[in-house]
Amino acid sequence: MSNPVHTDEQAKVVIATHNQHKFEELKSTLSDLPFEFLPLTNWWQKPVSETGKTFVENAVIKARYASQRAGIPAIADDSGLIVDLLNGKPGVHSSRFAGEHATDEENNNLLLERVKAKRKVNEPVKARFVAILVYLEHADDARPTIAEGSWQGSIIESPRGDSGFGYDPLFLPLDSDLTVAELGPSVKNRDSHRAKAARNLVQLLSDRLKDRS
């Protein structure tokens, strides 16, 4: 990443997730920010209800909740998989596509079942991962900093690879012969929707701080 944000001292920022995989991924992709990143589980074990109809709404809800609980600035992400063949599903319900407490395997199996019913022979199932990152200075921050990233690709017919989480074993990035779960974390942290959103967030936060000087 370029244009890292500089402050006089390293600030503590809570990352609003209870998913350890996502925490580590965000911590890595946001490493150019001079923040000490801490998981929400340090303060609170129960996640907030994601009642928004869009990725932006859910990310803001999670960031406000985390900042309120921790009493420090917060970064939240909301992300998901959009499959054109399924009219944009699973979308904002990606993590709970097969139910509120569904496992990755259950979500993947349901996705394959839905796609199989509509898949056309020899035609790729176009899809994209979308990520929204939101930064709030405090729980009542009326000016959230919002960054977006997307990753184009397609859905394959059966899972491949042992790395990553979520729909990674089914997602084949554009111009790649390997799924995200086969590419490994180094490539994912460079090319993914969250990585792109993170680069955008770094730039936006840099601009936000410059506005004050």
mmCIF file of C-alpha atoms in Angstrom:
data_model
loop_
_atom_site.group_PDB
_atom_site.id
_atom_site.type_symbol
_atom_site.label_atom_id
_atom_site.label_comp_id
_atom_site.label_asym_id
_atom_site.label_seq_id
_atom_site.Cartn_x
_atom_site.Cartn_y
_atom_site.Cartn_z
ATOM 1 C CA MET A 1 0.000 0.000 0.000
ATOM 2 C CA SER A 2 1.023 3.620 -0.442
ATOM 3 C CA ASN A 3 0.449 6.882 1.399
ATOM 4 C CA PRO A 4 0.327 5.511 4.953
ATOM 5 C CA VAL A 5 -1.330 7.731 7.532
ATOM 6 C CA HIS A 6 1.006 9.273 10.103
ATOM 7 C CA THR A 7 0.037 10.417 13.598
ATOM 8 C CA ASP A 8 2.069 11.410 16.648
ATOM 9 C CA GLU A 9 1.352 8.145 18.428
ATOM 10 C CA GLN A 10 -0.175 4.826 17.619
ATOM 11 C CA ALA A 11 -3.888 4.843 18.392
ATOM 12 C CA LYS A 12 -5.926 1.853 19.447
ATOM 13 C CA VAL A 13 -8.691 0.919 17.018
ATOM 14 C CA VAL A 14 -11.216 -1.858 17.457
ATOM 15 C CA ILE A 15 -11.994 -4.060 14.472
ATOM 16 C CA ALA A 16 -15.670 -4.899 14.680
ATOM 17 C CA THR A 17 -15.659 -8.628 14.064
ATOM 18 C CA HIS A 18 -15.907 -11.821 16.080
ATOM 19 C CA ASN A 19 -14.414 -13.833 13.213
ATOM 20 C CA GLN A 20 -10.723 -14.449 13.958
ATOM 21 C CA HIS A 21 -9.938 -15.190 10.288
ATOM 22 C CA LYS A 22 -11.447 -11.865 9.231
ATOM 23 C CA PHE A 23 -9.684 -10.017 12.073
ATOM 24 C CA GLU A 24 -6.275 -11.326 10.997
ATOM 25 C CA GLU A 25 -6.987 -10.579 7.341
ATOM 26 C CA LEU A 26 -8.070 -7.000 8.070
ATOM 27 C CA LYS A 27 -5.169 -6.485 10.449
ATOM 28 C CA SER A 28 -2.810 -7.519 7.664
ATOM 29 C CA THR A 29 -4.424 -5.539 4.849
ATOM 30 C CA LEU A 30 -4.624 -2.401 7.015
ATOM 31 C CA SER A 31 -1.045 -2.676 8.263
ATOM 32 C CA ASP A 32 -0.027 0.665 6.686
ATOM 33 C CA LEU A 33 -2.252 2.455 9.187
ATOM 34 C CA PRO A 34 -0.432 3.450 12.406
ATOM 35 C CA PHE A 35 -3.038 1.792 14.587
ATOM 36 C CA GLU A 36 -2.903 -0.952 17.160
ATOM 37 C CA PHE A 37 -5.769 -3.169 16.043
ATOM 38 C CA LEU A 38 -7.790 -4.976 18.682
ATOM 39 C CA PRO A 39 -10.692 -7.409 18.243
ATOM 40 C CA LEU A 40 -14.153 -6.587 19.554
ATOM 41 C CA THR A 41 -14.022 -9.771 21.629
ATOM 42 C CA ASN A 42 -11.652 -7.923 24.005
ATOM 43 C CA TRP A 43 -14.730 -5.996 25.183
ATOM 44 C CA TRP A 44 -17.838 -7.853 24.096
ATOM 45 C CA GLN A 45 -18.638 -11.371 22.947
ATOM 46 C CA LYS A 46 -22.040 -10.811 21.399
ATOM 47 C CA PRO A 47 -22.242 -9.473 17.814
ATOM 48 C CA VAL A 48 -24.766 -6.825 16.839
ATOM 49 C CA SER A 49 -27.720 -7.731 14.631
ATOM 50 C CA GLU A 50 -26.996 -6.865 11.006
ATOM 51 C CA THR A 51 -30.323 -5.338 10.066
ATOM 52 C CA GLY A 52 -29.164 -3.214 7.136
ATOM 53 C CA LYS A 53 -30.294 -3.837 3.576
ATOM 54 C CA THR A 54 -26.919 -2.871 2.102
ATOM 55 C CA PHE A 55 -23.260 -3.584 2.853
ATOM 56 C CA VAL A 56 -22.746 0.075 3.794
ATOM 57 C CA GLU A 57 -25.628 0.079 6.290
ATOM 58 C CA ASN A 58 -24.373 -3.094 7.975
ATOM 59 C CA ALA A 59 -20.778 -1.857 8.156
ATOM 60 C CA VAL A 60 -21.869 1.402 9.794
ATOM 61 C CA ILE A 61 -24.080 -0.487 12.269
ATOM 62 C CA LYS A 62 -21.162 -2.725 13.264
ATOM 63 C CA ALA A 63 -18.683 0.142 13.528
ATOM 64 C CA ARG A 64 -20.984 2.192 15.791
ATOM 65 C CA TYR A 65 -21.655 -0.830 17.979
ATOM 66 C CA ALA A 66 -17.956 -1.651 18.331
ATOM 67 C CA SER A 67 -16.933 1.938 19.045
ATOM 68 C CA GLN A 68 -19.671 2.249 21.660
ATOM 69 C CA ARG A 69 -18.605 -0.973 23.402
ATOM 70 C CA ALA A 70 -14.865 -0.288 23.267
ATOM 71 C CA GLY A 71 -14.919 3.480 23.675
ATOM 72 C CA ILE A 72 -12.297 3.940 20.930
ATOM 73 C CA PRO A 73 -12.347 4.442 17.138
ATOM 74 C CA ALA A 74 -13.644 1.495 15.140
ATOM 75 C CA ILE A 75 -13.238 -0.096 11.744
ATOM 76 C CA ALA A 76 -15.925 -2.448 10.503
ATOM 77 C CA ASP A 77 -16.305 -4.392 7.327
ATOM 78 C CA ASP A 78 -19.334 -5.829 5.662
ATOM 79 C CA SER A 79 -18.704 -8.046 2.736
ATOM 80 C CA GLY A 80 -20.335 -10.723 0.701
ATOM 81 C CA LEU A 81 -20.622 -12.657 -2.486
ATOM 82 C CA ILE A 82 -22.843 -11.465 -5.310
ATOM 83 C CA VAL A 83 -23.819 -14.083 -7.892
ATOM 84 C CA ASP A 84 -25.487 -12.712 -11.003
ATOM 85 C CA LEU A 85 -27.251 -16.001 -11.721
ATOM 86 C CA LEU A 86 -28.945 -15.757 -8.315
ATOM 87 C CA ASN A 87 -30.026 -12.131 -8.723
ATOM 88 C CA GLY A 88 -27.262 -10.908 -6.428
ATOM 89 C CA LYS A 89 -27.631 -13.497 -3.680
ATOM 90 C CA PRO A 90 -26.287 -14.377 -1.182
ATOM 91 C CA GLY A 91 -25.321 -10.678 -0.923
ATOM 92 C CA VAL A 92 -25.663 -9.155 2.557
ATOM 93 C CA HIS A 93 -26.750 -12.568 3.845
ATOM 94 C CA SER A 94 -23.551 -14.297 2.678
ATOM 95 C CA SER A 95 -22.355 -15.339 6.142
ATOM 96 C CA ARG A 96 -25.785 -16.696 7.071
ATOM 97 C CA PHE A 97 -27.047 -17.864 3.692
ATOM 98 C CA ALA A 98 -27.971 -21.308 5.011
ATOM 99 C CA GLY A 99 -29.185 -20.017 8.402
ATOM 100 C CA GLU A 100 -28.269 -17.655 11.221
ATOM 101 C CA HIS A 101 -25.585 -19.952 12.606
ATOM 102 C CA ALA A 102 -24.632 -21.735 9.382
ATOM 103 C CA THR A 103 -21.121 -23.074 8.881
ATOM 104 C CA ASP A 104 -18.999 -22.244 5.842
ATOM 105 C CA GLU A 105 -19.645 -25.745 4.524
ATOM 106 C CA GLU A 106 -23.407 -25.341 4.854
ATOM 107 C CA ASN A 107 -23.324 -21.994 3.070
ATOM 108 C CA ASN A 108 -21.169 -23.407 0.295
ATOM 109 C CA ASN A 109 -23.410 -26.427 -0.155
ATOM 110 C CA LEU A 110 -26.520 -24.261 -0.426
ATOM 111 C CA LEU A 111 -24.817 -21.970 -2.913
ATOM 112 C CA LEU A 112 -23.807 -24.914 -5.095
ATOM 113 C CA GLU A 113 -27.334 -26.316 -4.904
ATOM 114 C CA ARG A 114 -28.881 -23.009 -6.000
ATOM 115 C CA VAL A 115 -26.337 -22.465 -8.747
ATOM 116 C CA LYS A 116 -26.646 -26.020 -10.064
ATOM 117 C CA ALA A 117 -30.376 -25.508 -10.604
ATOM 118 C CA LYS A 118 -29.706 -22.542 -12.912
ATOM 119 C CA ARG A 119 -26.229 -23.144 -14.319
ATOM 120 C CA LYS A 120 -25.977 -23.319 -18.121
ATOM 121 C CA VAL A 121 -23.574 -25.815 -19.694
ATOM 122 C CA ASN A 122 -20.180 -24.346 -20.642
ATOM 123 C CA GLU A 123 -21.136 -20.914 -19.341
ATOM 124 C CA PRO A 124 -19.262 -19.430 -16.357
ATOM 125 C CA VAL A 125 -21.280 -18.417 -13.320
ATOM 126 C CA LYS A 126 -20.184 -14.814 -12.933
ATOM 127 C CA ALA A 127 -19.759 -13.556 -9.392
ATOM 128 C CA ARG A 128 -17.944 -10.921 -7.387
ATOM 129 C CA PHE A 129 -16.893 -10.407 -3.832
ATOM 130 C CA VAL A 130 -17.712 -6.944 -2.473
ATOM 131 C CA ALA A 131 -16.258 -5.364 0.656
ATOM 132 C CA ILE A 132 -17.155 -2.130 2.430
ATOM 133 C CA LEU A 133 -14.889 -0.766 5.161
ATOM 134 C CA VAL A 134 -16.083 1.950 7.529
ATOM 135 C CA TYR A 135 -14.012 3.975 9.977
ATOM 136 C CA LEU A 136 -15.601 5.918 12.851
ATOM 137 C CA GLU A 137 -13.674 8.138 15.254
ATOM 138 C CA HIS A 138 -16.330 7.563 17.909
ATOM 139 C CA ALA A 139 -19.758 5.970 18.224
ATOM 140 C CA ASP A 140 -21.583 9.201 17.302
ATOM 141 C CA ASP A 141 -19.320 10.114 14.387
ATOM 142 C CA ALA A 142 -21.637 11.718 11.813
ATOM 143 C CA ARG A 143 -19.002 11.544 9.081
ATOM 144 C CA PRO A 144 -18.086 7.882 8.573
ATOM 145 C CA THR A 145 -15.193 7.217 6.235
ATOM 146 C CA ILE A 146 -16.377 4.591 3.733
ATOM 147 C CA ALA A 147 -14.198 2.605 1.341
ATOM 148 C CA GLU A 148 -15.195 -0.056 -1.189
ATOM 149 C CA GLY A 149 -13.477 -2.871 -3.046
ATOM 150 C CA SER A 150 -14.594 -5.682 -5.344
ATOM 151 C CA TRP A 151 -13.098 -8.870 -6.791
ATOM 152 C CA GLN A 152 -14.458 -10.270 -10.043
ATOM 153 C CA GLY A 153 -14.613 -13.980 -10.763
ATOM 154 C CA SER A 154 -16.867 -17.000 -11.109
ATOM 155 C CA ILE A 155 -18.258 -19.932 -9.107
ATOM 156 C CA ILE A 156 -16.887 -23.402 -9.827
ATOM 157 C CA GLU A 157 -18.818 -26.672 -9.507
ATOM 158 C CA SER A 158 -17.108 -28.082 -6.396
ATOM 159 C CA PRO A 159 -14.802 -26.765 -3.634
ATOM 160 C CA ARG A 160 -11.043 -26.668 -4.158
ATOM 161 C CA GLY A 161 -8.288 -25.690 -1.740
ATOM 162 C CA ASP A 162 -7.715 -25.619 2.009
ATOM 163 C CA SER A 163 -6.743 -21.987 2.590
ATOM 164 C CA GLY A 164 -9.058 -19.099 3.395
ATOM 165 C CA PHE A 165 -12.628 -19.243 4.667
ATOM 166 C CA GLY A 166 -16.207 -18.612 3.593
ATOM 167 C CA TYR A 167 -16.764 -19.051 -0.136
ATOM 168 C CA ASP A 168 -13.029 -19.028 -0.965
ATOM 169 C CA PRO A 169 -12.986 -22.689 -2.132
ATOM 170 C CA LEU A 170 -15.702 -21.947 -4.713
ATOM 171 C CA PHE A 171 -14.515 -18.583 -6.030
ATOM 172 C CA LEU A 172 -12.269 -18.508 -9.093
ATOM 173 C CA PRO A 173 -10.874 -14.994 -9.575
ATOM 174 C CA LEU A 174 -10.888 -13.558 -13.083
ATOM 175 C CA ASP A 175 -7.800 -14.650 -15.075
ATOM 176 C CA SER A 176 -6.860 -17.279 -12.469
ATOM 177 C CA ASP A 177 -6.805 -21.083 -12.674
ATOM 178 C CA LEU A 178 -6.792 -21.375 -8.885
ATOM 179 C CA THR A 179 -9.547 -20.695 -6.386
ATOM 180 C CA VAL A 180 -8.964 -18.209 -3.572
ATOM 181 C CA ALA A 181 -8.539 -21.179 -1.210
ATOM 182 C CA GLU A 182 -5.748 -22.457 -3.480
ATOM 183 C CA LEU A 183 -4.036 -19.106 -3.967
ATOM 184 C CA GLY A 184 -3.227 -18.661 -0.283
ATOM 185 C CA PRO A 185 -3.214 -15.642 2.044
ATOM 186 C CA SER A 186 -0.374 -13.670 0.422
ATOM 187 C CA VAL A 187 -2.196 -13.382 -2.904
ATOM 188 C CA LYS A 188 -5.553 -12.837 -1.200
ATOM 189 C CA ASN A 189 -4.162 -10.036 0.960
ATOM 190 C CA ARG A 190 -2.938 -8.349 -2.208
ATOM 191 C CA ASP A 191 -5.799 -8.859 -4.661
ATOM 192 C CA SER A 192 -8.992 -9.402 -2.666
ATOM 193 C CA HIS A 193 -12.000 -7.150 -2.281
ATOM 194 C CA ARG A 194 -10.929 -6.385 1.297
ATOM 195 C CA ALA A 195 -7.384 -5.571 0.188
ATOM 196 C CA LYS A 196 -8.713 -3.098 -2.373
ATOM 197 C CA ALA A 197 -11.091 -1.576 0.170
ATOM 198 C CA ALA A 198 -8.217 -1.343 2.660
ATOM 199 C CA ARG A 199 -6.011 0.534 0.192
ATOM 200 C CA ASN A 200 -8.875 2.909 -0.471
ATOM 201 C CA LEU A 201 -9.458 3.391 3.264
ATOM 202 C CA VAL A 202 -5.805 4.255 3.886
ATOM 203 C CA GLN A 203 -5.997 6.979 1.241
ATOM 204 C CA LEU A 204 -9.308 8.318 2.518
ATOM 205 C CA LEU A 205 -8.089 8.473 6.120
ATOM 206 C CA SER A 206 -4.942 10.229 4.969
ATOM 207 C CA ASP A 207 -7.072 12.840 3.230
ATOM 208 C CA ARG A 208 -9.325 13.140 6.294
ATOM 209 C CA LEU A 209 -6.383 13.928 8.548
ATOM 210 C CA LYS A 210 -4.980 16.435 6.062
ATOM 211 C CA ASP A 211 -8.292 18.308 6.163
ATOM 212 C CA ARG A 212 -7.657 19.071 9.836
ATOM 213 C CA SER A 213 -4.156 20.417 9.410
#
